[in-house]
Coordinates of C-alpha atoms in Angstrom, one line a residue:
X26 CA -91.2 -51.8 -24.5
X27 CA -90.1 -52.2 -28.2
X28 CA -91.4 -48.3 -28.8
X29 CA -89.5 -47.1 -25.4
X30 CA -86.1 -48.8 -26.7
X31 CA -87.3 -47.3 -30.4
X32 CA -87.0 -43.9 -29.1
X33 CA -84.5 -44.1 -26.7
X34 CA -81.8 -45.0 -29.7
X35 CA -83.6 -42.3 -32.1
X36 CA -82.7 -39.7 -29.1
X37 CA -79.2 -41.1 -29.0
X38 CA -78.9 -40.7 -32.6
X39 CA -80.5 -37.4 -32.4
X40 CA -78.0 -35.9 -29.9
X41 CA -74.8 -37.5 -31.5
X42 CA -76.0 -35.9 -35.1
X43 CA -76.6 -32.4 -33.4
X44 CA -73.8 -32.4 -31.3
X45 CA -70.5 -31.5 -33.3
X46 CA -66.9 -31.0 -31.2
X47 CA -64.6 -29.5 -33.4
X48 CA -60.3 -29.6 -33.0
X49 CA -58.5 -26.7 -32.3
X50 CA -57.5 -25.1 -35.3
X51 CA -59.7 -26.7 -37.3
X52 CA -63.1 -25.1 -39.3
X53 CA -66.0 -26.7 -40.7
X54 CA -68.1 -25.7 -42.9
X55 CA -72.0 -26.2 -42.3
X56 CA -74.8 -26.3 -44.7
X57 CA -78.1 -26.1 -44.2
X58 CA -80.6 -28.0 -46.8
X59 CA -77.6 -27.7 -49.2
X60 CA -77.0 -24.1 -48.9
X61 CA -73.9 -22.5 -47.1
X62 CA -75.0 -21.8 -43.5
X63 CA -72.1 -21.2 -41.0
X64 CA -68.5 -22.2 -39.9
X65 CA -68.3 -23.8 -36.9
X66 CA -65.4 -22.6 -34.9
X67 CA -63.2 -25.4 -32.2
X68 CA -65.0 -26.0 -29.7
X69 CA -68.6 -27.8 -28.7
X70 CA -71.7 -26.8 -31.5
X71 CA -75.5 -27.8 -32.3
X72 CA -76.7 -28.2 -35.6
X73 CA -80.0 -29.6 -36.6
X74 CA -79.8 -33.6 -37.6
X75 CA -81.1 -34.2 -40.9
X76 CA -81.5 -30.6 -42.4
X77 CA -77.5 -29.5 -41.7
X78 CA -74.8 -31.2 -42.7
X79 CA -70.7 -31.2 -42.2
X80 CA -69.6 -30.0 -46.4
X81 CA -66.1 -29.7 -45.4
X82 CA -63.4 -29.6 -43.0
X83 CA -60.1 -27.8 -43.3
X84 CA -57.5 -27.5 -41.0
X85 CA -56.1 -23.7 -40.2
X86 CA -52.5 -25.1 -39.6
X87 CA -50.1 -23.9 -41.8
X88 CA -49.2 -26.5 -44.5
X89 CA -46.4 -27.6 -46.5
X90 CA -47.0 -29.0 -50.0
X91 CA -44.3 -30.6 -51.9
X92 CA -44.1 -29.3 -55.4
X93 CA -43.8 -31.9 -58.1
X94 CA -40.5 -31.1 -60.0
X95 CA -40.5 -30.4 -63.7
X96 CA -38.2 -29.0 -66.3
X97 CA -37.8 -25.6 -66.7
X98 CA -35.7 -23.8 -69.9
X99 CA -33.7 -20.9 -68.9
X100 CA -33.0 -17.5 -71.1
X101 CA -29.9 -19.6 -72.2
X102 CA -32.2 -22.5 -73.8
X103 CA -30.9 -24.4 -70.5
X104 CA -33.4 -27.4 -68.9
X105 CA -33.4 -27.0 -65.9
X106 CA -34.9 -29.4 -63.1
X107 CA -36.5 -27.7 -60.5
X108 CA -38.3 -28.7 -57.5
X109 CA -39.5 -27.0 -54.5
X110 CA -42.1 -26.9 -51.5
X111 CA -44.5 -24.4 -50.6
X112 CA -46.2 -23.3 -47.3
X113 CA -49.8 -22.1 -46.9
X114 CA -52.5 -21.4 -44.8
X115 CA -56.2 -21.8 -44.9
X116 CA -57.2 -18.1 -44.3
X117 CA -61.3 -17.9 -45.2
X118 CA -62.7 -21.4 -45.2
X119 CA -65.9 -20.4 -47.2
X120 CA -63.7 -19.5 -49.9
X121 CA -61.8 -22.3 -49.4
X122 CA -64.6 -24.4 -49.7
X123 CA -66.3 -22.6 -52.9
X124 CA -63.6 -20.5 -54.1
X125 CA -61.9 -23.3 -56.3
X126 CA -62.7 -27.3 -56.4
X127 CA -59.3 -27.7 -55.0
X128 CA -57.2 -25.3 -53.8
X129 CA -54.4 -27.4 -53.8
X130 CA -54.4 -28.6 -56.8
X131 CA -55.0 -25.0 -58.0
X132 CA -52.0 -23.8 -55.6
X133 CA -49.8 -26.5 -57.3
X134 CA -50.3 -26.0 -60.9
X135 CA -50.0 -22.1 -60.5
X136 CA -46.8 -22.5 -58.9
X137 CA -45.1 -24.7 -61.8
X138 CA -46.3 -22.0 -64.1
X139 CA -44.8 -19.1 -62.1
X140 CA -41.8 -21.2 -61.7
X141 CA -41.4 -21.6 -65.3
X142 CA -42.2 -18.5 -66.3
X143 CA -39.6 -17.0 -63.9
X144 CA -36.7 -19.0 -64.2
X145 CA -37.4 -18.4 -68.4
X146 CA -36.4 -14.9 -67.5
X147 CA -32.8 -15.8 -66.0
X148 CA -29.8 -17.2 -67.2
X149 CA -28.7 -20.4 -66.0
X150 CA -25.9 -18.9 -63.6
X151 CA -28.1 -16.4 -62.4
X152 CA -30.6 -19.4 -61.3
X153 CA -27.9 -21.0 -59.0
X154 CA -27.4 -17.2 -57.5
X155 CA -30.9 -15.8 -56.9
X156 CA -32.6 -18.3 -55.7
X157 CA -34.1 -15.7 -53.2
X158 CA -35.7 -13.8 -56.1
X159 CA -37.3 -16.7 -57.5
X160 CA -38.8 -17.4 -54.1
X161 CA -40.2 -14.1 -53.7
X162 CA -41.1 -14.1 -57.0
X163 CA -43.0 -17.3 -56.9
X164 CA -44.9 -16.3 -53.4
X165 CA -46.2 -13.1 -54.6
X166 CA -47.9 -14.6 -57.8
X167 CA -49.5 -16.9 -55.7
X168 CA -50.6 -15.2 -52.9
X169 CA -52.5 -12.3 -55.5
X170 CA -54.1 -15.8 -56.9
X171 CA -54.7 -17.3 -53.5
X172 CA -56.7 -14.6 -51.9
X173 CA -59.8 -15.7 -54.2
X174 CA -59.7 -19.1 -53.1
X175 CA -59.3 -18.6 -49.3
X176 CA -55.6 -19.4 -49.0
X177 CA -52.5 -17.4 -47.7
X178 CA -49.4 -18.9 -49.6
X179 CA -46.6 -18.0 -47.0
X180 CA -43.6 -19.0 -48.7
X181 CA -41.8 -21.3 -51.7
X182 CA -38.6 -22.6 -51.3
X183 CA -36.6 -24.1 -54.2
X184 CA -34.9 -27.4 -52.9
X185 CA -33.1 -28.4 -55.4
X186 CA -32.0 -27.5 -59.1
X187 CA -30.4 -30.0 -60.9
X188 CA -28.9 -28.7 -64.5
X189 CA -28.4 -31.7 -67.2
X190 CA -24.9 -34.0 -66.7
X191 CA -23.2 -32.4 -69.3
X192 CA -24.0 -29.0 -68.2
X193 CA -23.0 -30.3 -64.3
X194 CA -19.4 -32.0 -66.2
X195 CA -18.8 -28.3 -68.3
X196 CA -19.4 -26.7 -64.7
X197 CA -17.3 -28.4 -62.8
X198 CA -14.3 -27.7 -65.9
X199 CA -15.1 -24.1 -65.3
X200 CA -14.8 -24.4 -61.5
X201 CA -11.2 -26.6 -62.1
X202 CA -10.0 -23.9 -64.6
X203 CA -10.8 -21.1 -62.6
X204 CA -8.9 -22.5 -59.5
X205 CA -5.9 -23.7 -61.3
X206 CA -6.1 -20.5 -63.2
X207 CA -6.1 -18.4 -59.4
X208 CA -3.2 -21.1 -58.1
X209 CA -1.0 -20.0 -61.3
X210 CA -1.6 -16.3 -60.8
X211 CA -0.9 -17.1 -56.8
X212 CA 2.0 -18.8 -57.4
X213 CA 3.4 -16.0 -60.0
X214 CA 2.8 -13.6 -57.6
X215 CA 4.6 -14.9 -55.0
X216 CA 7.4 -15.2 -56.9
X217 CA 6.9 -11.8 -58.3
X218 CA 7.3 -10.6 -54.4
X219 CA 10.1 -13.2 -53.6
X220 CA 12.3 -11.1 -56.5
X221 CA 10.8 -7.9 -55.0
X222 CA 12.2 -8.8 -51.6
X223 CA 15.7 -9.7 -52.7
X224 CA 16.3 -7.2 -54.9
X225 CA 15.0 -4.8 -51.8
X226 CA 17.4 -7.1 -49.5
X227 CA 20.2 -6.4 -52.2
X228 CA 19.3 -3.0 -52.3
X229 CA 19.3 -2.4 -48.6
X230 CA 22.9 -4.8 -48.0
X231 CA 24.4 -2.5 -50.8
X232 CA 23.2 0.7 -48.9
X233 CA 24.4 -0.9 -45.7
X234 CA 28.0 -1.7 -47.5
X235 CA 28.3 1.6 -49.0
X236 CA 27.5 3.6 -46.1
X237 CA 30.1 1.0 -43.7
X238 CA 32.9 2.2 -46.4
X239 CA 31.8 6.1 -46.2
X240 CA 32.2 5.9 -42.5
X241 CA 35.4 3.9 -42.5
X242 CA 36.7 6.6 -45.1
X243 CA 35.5 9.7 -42.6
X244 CA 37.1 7.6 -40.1
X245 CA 40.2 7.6 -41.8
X246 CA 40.2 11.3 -42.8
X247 CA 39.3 12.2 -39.6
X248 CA 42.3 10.1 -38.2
X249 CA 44.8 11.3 -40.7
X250 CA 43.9 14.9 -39.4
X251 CA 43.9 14.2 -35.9
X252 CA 47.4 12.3 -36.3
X253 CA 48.4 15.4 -38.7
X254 CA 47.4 18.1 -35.5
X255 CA 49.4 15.5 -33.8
X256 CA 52.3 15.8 -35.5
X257 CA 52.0 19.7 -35.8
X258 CA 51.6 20.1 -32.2
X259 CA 55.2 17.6 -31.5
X260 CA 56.6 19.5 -34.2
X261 CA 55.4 22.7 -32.7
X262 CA 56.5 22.0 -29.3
X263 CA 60.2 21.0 -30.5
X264 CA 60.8 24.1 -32.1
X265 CA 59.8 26.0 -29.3
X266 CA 61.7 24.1 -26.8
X267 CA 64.8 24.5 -28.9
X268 CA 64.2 28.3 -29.3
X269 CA 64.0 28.4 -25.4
X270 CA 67.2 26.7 -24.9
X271 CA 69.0 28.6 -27.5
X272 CA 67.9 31.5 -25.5
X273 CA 69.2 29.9 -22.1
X274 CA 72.6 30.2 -20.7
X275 CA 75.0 28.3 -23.5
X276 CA 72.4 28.1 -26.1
X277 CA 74.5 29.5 -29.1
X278 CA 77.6 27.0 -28.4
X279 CA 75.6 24.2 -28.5
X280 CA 73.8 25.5 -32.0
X281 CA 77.1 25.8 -33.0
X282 CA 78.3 22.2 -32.2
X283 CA 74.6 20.9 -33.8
X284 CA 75.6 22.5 -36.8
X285 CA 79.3 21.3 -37.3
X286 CA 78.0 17.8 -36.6
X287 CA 75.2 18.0 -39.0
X288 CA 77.7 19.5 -41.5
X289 CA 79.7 16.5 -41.1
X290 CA 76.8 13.9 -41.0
X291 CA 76.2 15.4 -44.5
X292 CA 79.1 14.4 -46.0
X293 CA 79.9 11.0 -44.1
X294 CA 76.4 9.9 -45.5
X295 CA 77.4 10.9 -48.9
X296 CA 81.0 9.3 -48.4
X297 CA 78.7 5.7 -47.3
X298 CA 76.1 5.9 -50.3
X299 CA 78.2 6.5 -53.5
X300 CA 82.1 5.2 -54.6
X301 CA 83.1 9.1 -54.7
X302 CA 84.3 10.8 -51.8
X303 CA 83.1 14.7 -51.7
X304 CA 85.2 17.2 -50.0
X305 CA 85.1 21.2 -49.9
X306 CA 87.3 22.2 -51.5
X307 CA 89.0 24.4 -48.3
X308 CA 88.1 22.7 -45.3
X309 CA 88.3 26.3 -43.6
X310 CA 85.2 27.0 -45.3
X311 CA 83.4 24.7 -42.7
X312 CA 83.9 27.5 -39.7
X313 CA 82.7 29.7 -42.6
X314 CA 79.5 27.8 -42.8
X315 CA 78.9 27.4 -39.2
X316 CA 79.2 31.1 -39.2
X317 CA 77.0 31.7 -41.7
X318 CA 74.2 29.6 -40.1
X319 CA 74.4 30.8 -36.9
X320 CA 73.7 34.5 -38.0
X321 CA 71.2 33.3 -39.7
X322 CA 70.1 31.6 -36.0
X323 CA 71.0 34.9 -35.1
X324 CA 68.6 36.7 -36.5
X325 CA 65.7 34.4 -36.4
X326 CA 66.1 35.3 -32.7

């Protein structure tokens, strides 16, 4: 009885060392009396008990690994802290297994160098702006490296880089100058195009003013001349109206008596204006004048 239970437990033990179930997306490697034999894949597998044995296990996910941070001098003799994370991927397990000790280690150490050696190569400015380059910069180091060792280094990004208090406290000056600096230039300029527009507003009310008065003026001539015509045409129309009634029936006695009272209109107005009296010196001379201008009407006619 003792010998049936004996071997019943050495079969159990038997089957649960020969039967191996591995996770999806895992791989483990198998080695058989201490030499590398195969890589199971996910799933159910039989190895020997005893003679193979599970060496290691990875896991084909991709990974992130936090970089350590460190202090890094810039082209400018800046320290610089930098610290990052970095993605990769288990690509070749064998290699994995007996490319390096530790990969990960390996994978961490290489990236601090590449890190330094890169951001030794910039300025401290151009750090804060091309962060992008370092990235790629820091991937492509690794991943040449990483293809010994089994490992696919996907990508490194930089989380943080923090530049020493009294470079921040000088940074933040320079950002305060340079904004105060653009509010002063803002503010000149707008008053550089407040005088702009009122001397164009001065500009334009003069223009406005000047061309009201050239206008008015043309206005004015052109009424002066229209009242002038006016006074042509009366004048014009007078004269011809008299012509036609000195030509009527009568028109000659009634120059005559125009004349003779015009005659003595003259010298009544200058007997009102001055303290001496003017007479001709023969008032008989008077039908003598009347004669004179009617011939004269006479031969106007």
């Amino acid at each position: 009885m003792e010998i049936v239970t004996f071997i019943l437990i050495a079969a159990a033990i038997f089957v649960v060392k020969a039967v191996k179930v591995v996770p999806q997306q895992h791989a483990w490697v198998l080695e058989r009396l201490g030499k590398f034999h195969a890589v199971l894949a996910p799933g159910l597998n039989i190895v020997v008990p005893f003679i193979d044995r599970i060496a290691y296990k990875h896991v084909l996910k991709e990974i992130p690994l936090d970089v350590p941070s460190q202090i890094c001098i810039t082209k400018d003799n800046t320290q610089l802290q930098v610290d990052g994370i970095l993605y990769f991927q288990v690509t070749d397990p064998r290699l994995a297994s007996y490319g390096t000790s530790d990969f990960v280690l390996a994978i961490t150490q290489l990236a601090q160098t590449t890190l330094r050696s890169v951001i030794g190569k910039m300025e401290l400015d151009k750090t804060f702006e091309e962060r992008d380059d370092i990235n790629r910069a820091v991937v492509a180091a690794l991943d040449e490296a990483a293809l010994s060792w089994g490992v696919k280094v996907l990508r490194y990004e930089i989380k943080d880089l923090t530049p020493p208090k009294e470079i921040l406290h000088a940074m933040q000056a320079q950002i305060t100058a340079e904004r105060e600096k653009r509010a002063v230039i803002a503010t000149s300029e707008g008053r550089q195009q407040e005088q702009i527009n009122l001397a164009n507003g001065a500009r334009q009310a003069a223009i406005a003013q000047s061309e009201g008065e050239k206008q008015a003026a043309i206005n004015r001539a052109q009424g002066e001349a229209e009242a002038i015509k006016a006074v042509a045409a009366a004048n014009a129309q007078a004269i011809q109206q008299v012509a036609q009634a000195i030509q009527g029936p009568g028109g000659i006695e009634a120059v005559n008596l125009k004349v003779a009272e015009k005659y003595v209109e003259a010298f009544s107005g200058v007997a009102k204006e001055g303290n001496t009296l003017i007479l001709p010196g023969n008032l008989t001379e008077m039908g003598s004048m009347v004669a004179t201008a009617m011939s004269i009407v006479k031969s106007q006619k």
